[in-house]
Structure formats: C-alpha cells, structure tokens
mmCIF file of C-alpha atoms in Angstrom:
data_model
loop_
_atom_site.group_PDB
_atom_site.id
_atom_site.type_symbol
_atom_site.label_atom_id
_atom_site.label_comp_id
_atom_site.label_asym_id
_atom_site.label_seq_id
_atom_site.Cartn_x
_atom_site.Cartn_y
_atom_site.Cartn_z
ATOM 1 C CA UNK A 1 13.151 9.752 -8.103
ATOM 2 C CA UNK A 2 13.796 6.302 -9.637
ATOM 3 C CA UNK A 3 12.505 4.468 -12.758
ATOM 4 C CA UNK A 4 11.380 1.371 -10.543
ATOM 5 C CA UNK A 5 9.018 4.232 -8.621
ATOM 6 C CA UNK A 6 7.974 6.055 -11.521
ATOM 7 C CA UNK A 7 6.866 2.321 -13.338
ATOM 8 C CA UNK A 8 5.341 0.918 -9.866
ATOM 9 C CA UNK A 9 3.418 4.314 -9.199
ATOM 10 C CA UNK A 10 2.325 3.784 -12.870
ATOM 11 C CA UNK A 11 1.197 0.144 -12.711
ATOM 12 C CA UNK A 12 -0.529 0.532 -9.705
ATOM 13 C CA UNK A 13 -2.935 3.675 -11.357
ATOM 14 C CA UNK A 14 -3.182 1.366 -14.184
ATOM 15 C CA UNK A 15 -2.175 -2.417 -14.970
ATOM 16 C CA UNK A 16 -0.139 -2.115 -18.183
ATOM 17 C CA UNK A 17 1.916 -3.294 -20.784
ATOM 18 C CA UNK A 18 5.605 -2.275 -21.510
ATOM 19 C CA UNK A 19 4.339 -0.419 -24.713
ATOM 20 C CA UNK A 20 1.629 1.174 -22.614
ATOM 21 C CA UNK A 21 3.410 2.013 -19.932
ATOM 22 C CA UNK A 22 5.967 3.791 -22.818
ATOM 23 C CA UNK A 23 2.979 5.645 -24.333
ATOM 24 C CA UNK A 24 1.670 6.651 -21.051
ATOM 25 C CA UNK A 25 5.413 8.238 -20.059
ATOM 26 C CA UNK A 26 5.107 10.084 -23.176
ATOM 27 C CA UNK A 27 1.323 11.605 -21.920
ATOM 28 C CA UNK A 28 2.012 11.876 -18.466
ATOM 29 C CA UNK A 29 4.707 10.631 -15.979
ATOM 30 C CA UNK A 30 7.245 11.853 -19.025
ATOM 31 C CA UNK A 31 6.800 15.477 -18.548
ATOM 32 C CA UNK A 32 8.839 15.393 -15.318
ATOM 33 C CA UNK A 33 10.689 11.464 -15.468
ATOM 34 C CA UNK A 34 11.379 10.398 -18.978
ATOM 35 C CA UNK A 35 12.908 6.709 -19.605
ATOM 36 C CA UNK A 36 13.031 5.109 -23.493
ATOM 37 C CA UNK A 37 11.415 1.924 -24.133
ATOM 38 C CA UNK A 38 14.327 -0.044 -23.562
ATOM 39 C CA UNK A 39 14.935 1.373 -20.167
ATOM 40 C CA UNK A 40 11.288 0.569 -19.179
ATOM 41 C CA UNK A 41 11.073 -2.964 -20.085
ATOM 42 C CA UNK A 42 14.771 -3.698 -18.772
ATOM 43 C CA UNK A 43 13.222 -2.072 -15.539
ATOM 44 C CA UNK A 44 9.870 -4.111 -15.919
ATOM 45 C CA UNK A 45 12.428 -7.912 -15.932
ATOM 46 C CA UNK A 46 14.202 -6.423 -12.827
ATOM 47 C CA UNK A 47 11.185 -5.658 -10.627
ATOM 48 C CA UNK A 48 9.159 -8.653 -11.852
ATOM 49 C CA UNK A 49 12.306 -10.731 -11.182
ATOM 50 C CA UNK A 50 12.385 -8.833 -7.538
ATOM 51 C CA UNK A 51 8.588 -9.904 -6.990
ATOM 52 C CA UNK A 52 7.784 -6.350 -7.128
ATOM 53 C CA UNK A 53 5.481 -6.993 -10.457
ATOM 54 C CA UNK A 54 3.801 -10.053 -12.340
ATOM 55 C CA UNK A 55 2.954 -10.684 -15.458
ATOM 56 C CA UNK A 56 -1.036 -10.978 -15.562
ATOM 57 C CA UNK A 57 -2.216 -14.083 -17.112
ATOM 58 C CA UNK A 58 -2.844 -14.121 -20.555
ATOM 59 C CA UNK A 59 -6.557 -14.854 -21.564
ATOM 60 C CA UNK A 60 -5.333 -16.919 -24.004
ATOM 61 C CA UNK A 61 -1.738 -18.180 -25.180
ATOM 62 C CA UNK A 62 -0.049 -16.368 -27.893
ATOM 63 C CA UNK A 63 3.063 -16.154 -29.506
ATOM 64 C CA UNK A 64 4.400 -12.759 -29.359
ATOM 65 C CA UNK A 65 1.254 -11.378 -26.743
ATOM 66 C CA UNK A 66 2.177 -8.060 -24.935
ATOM 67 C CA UNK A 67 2.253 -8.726 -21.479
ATOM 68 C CA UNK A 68 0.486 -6.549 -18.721
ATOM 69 C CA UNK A 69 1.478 -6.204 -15.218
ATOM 70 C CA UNK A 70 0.347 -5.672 -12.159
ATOM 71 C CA UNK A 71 1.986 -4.203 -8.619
ATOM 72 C CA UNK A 72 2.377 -7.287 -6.178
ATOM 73 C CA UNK A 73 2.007 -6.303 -2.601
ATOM 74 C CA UNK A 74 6.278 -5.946 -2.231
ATOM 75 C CA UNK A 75 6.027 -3.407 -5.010
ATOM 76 C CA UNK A 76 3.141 -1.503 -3.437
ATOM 77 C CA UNK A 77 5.337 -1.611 0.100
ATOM 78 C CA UNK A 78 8.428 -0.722 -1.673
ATOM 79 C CA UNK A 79 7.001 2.663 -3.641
ATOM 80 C CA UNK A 80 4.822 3.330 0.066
ATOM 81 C CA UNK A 81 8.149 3.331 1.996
ATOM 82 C CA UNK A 82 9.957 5.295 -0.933
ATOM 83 C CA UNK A 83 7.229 7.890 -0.650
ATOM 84 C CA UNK A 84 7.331 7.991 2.881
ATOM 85 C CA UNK A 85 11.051 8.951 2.943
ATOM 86 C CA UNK A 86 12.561 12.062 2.787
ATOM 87 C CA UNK A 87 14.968 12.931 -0.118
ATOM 88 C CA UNK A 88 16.972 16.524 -0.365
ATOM 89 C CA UNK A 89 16.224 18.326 -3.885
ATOM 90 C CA UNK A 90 18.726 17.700 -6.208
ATOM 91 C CA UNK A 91 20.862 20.978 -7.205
ATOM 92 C CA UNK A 92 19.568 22.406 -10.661
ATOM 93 C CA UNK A 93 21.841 21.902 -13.876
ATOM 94 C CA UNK A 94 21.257 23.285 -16.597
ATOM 95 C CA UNK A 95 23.289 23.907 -19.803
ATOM 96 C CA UNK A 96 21.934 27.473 -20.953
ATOM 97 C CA UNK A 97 23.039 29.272 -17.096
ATOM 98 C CA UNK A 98 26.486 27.476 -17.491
ATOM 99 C CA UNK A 99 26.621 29.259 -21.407
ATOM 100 C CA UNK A 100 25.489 32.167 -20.039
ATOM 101 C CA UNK A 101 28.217 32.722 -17.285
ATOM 102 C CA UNK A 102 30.417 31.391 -20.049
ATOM 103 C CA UNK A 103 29.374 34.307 -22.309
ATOM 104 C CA UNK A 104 30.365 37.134 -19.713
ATOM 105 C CA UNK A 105 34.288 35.872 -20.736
ATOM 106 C CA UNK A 106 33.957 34.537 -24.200
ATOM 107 C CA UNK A 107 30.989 37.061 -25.308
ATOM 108 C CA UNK A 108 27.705 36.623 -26.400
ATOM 109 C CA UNK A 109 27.620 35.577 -29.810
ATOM 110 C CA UNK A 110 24.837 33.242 -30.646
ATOM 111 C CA UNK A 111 23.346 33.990 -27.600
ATOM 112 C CA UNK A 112 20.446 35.824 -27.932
ATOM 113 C CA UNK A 113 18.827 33.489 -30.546
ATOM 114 C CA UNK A 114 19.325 30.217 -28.796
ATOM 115 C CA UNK A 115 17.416 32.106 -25.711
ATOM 116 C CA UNK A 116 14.498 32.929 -27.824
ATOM 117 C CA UNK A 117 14.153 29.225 -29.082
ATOM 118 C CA UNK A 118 14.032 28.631 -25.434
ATOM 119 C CA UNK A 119 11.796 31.155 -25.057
ATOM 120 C CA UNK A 120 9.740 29.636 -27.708
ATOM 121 C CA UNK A 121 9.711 25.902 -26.517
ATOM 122 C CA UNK A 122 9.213 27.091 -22.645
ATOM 123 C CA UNK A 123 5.402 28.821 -23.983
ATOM 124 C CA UNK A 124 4.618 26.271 -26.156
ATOM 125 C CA UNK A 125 5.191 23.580 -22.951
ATOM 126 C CA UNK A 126 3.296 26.184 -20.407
ATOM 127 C CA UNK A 127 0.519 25.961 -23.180
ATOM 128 C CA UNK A 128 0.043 22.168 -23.197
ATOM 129 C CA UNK A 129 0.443 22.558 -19.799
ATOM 130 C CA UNK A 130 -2.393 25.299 -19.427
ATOM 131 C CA UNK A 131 -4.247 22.763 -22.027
ATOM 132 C CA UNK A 132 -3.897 19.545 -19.743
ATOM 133 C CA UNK A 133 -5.050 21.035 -16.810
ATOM 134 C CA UNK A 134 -8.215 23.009 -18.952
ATOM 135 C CA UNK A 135 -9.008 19.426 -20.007
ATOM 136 C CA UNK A 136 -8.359 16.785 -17.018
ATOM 137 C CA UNK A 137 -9.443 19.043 -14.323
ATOM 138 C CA UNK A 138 -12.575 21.190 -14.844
ATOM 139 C CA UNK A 139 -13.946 22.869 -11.740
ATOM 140 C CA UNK A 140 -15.241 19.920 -8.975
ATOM 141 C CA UNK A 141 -13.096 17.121 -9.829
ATOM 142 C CA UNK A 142 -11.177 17.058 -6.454
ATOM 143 C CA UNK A 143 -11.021 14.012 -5.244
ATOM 144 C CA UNK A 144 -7.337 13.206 -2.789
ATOM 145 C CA UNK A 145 -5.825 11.786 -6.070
ATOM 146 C CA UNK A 146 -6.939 14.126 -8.649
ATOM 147 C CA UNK A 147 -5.869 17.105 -6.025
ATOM 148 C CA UNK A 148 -2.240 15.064 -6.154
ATOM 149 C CA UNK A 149 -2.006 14.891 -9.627
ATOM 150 C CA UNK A 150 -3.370 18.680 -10.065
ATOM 151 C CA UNK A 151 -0.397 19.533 -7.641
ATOM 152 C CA UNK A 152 2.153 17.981 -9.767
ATOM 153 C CA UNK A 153 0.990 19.095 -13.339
ATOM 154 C CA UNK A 154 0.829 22.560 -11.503
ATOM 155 C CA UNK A 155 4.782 22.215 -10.789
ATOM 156 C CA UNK A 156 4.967 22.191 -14.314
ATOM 157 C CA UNK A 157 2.356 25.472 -15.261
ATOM 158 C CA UNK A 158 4.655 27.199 -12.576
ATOM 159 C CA UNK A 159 8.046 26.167 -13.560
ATOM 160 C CA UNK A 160 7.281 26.747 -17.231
ATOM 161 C CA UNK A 161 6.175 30.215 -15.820
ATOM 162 C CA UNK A 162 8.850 31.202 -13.906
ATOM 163 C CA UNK A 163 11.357 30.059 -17.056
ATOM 164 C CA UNK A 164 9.171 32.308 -19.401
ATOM 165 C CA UNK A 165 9.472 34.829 -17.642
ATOM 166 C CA UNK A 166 13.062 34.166 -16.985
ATOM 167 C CA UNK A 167 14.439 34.159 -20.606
ATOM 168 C CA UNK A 168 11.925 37.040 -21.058
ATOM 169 C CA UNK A 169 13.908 39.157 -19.328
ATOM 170 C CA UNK A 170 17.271 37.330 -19.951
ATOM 171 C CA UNK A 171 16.725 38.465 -23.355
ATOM 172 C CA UNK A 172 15.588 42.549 -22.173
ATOM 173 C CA UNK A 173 19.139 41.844 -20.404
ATOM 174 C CA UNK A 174 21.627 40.261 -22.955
ATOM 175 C CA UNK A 175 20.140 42.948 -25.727
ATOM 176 C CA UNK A 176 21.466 45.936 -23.518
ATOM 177 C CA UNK A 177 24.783 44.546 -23.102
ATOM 178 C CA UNK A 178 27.599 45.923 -25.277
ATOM 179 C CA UNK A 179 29.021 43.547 -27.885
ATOM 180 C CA UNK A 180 31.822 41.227 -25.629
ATOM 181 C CA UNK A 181 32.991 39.734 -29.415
#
C-alpha cells in the first residue's frame, strides 16, 4: 500500500483537511498505514499537483485558512485501478524474531522482559481493538462498506490475537530454557 492510496481512499470517505486527514490516521487508517504530518501534506501538493485532488473553495478568503480537499475523478480512477490490482504480501519483518534467533547464540539476557512489554502493548492494542469494534459496529450495521471496514479492523482483533498468544507462549518457552549467558 501507498500513502497517495491511503490519503485518496481517505478523502473520498470524507473531504478533509491536511490536519484532519492527520487526526483521522491517528483514529483509523493509522492502525495499519501510519504517515506524520509532514508526509501527508507533502503527499496532499503531489496529488493535487497530479490532478488527483483539489483544494475546495474557501467560503470565504483567509489568511492562513486550512484547506480541504476533495478526490477529482483521476484520483477516484487511480485508487479504483490500484484496488483492482493484485499485489503479493510483503514478507514479515520484525525486530523481536530476528533478537530472538539472535539469542539462541548470544543468550537470552534481557529477553524475557522485553517480551512481556510486548506482551503488554499487544493486549492493550487487541483491547482498543475489541473496544472499536464494540462501539462502531453493534449488531445490524452491515451495510457493503461497514462489512469492509469490519473486515479490516478484524485483521487487526486477529493479528493482535495471534501475537498474544504468540509471546504468551514465547515466554512459557524462553522461561524453560537453561541460562545461554
């Protein structure tokens, strides 16, 4: 995925300003695609200079006025044709397995409480998670682009599941193991 698709899918659920759009990364989009303000509004000159986006009108002229912006029809044919094509997953990396087959050479020190801080921060994601979904989809709210969204926040209960359960018994695992030193 690609900052340009993550803004246009964005803009196109909701017109927005750069500081909205950055607020709405941190509620939303951000759990799987983060970008920092600066990235998003270098992104927002490139695809408005593209056509991709516009600037809305301003009601009235101000100095300093937050612009909003809207998906122009290239934008909305750019992100359909992006969605429509097929991409290969991206191999996982991930610092704490790389440690971890580091530690069957070096040993093990430190180890076991860096897992359980990512023990920690893994639940207390799955709980927003768990909280998100209690809260923006109650029983009956099912329409094609609710179902879509409930799919992807979903990826997220699951994966923080499965790495839960992971470092669960990572940790059963690494406290059985014999001091490497």
């Amino acid at each position: 995925m690609s900052l340009p698709h993550a803004i246009l899918t964005a803009l196109l659920e909701k017109p927005s300003s750069g500081l909205e759009l950055t607020r709405r990364f941190d509620r939303s989009i951000g759990y799987f695609w983060s970008a920092t303000h600066q990235q998003i509004y270098r992104e927002l000159g490139k695809l408005e200079a593209e056509g991709s986006i516009r600037a809305l009108p301003a009601a009235q002229p101000t100095r300093g006025q937050k612009k909003s912006y809207e998906v122009l029809p290239a934008g909305r044919a750019e992100l359909a044709r992006w969605t429509a094509a097929g991409q290969d997953p991206k191999p996982h990396r991930d610092a704490l397995l790389l440690r971890l087959r580091a530690a069957a050479v070096v040993g093990t020190e430190g180890l076991e409480a860096d897992l359980r801080r990512h023990l920690e921060l893994h639940r207390r994601q799955l709980a927003e998670y768990v909280e998100i979904e209690r809260r923006d989809f109650p029983p009956g709210k099912d329409s094609p682009e609710d179902r879509l969204r409930h799919l992807v926040l979903r990826a997220g209960i699951d994966l923080e599941s499965f790495w839960t359960g992971w470092l669960t018994h990572a940790l059963e695992e690494v406290a059985g193991l014999p001091d490497h030193g």
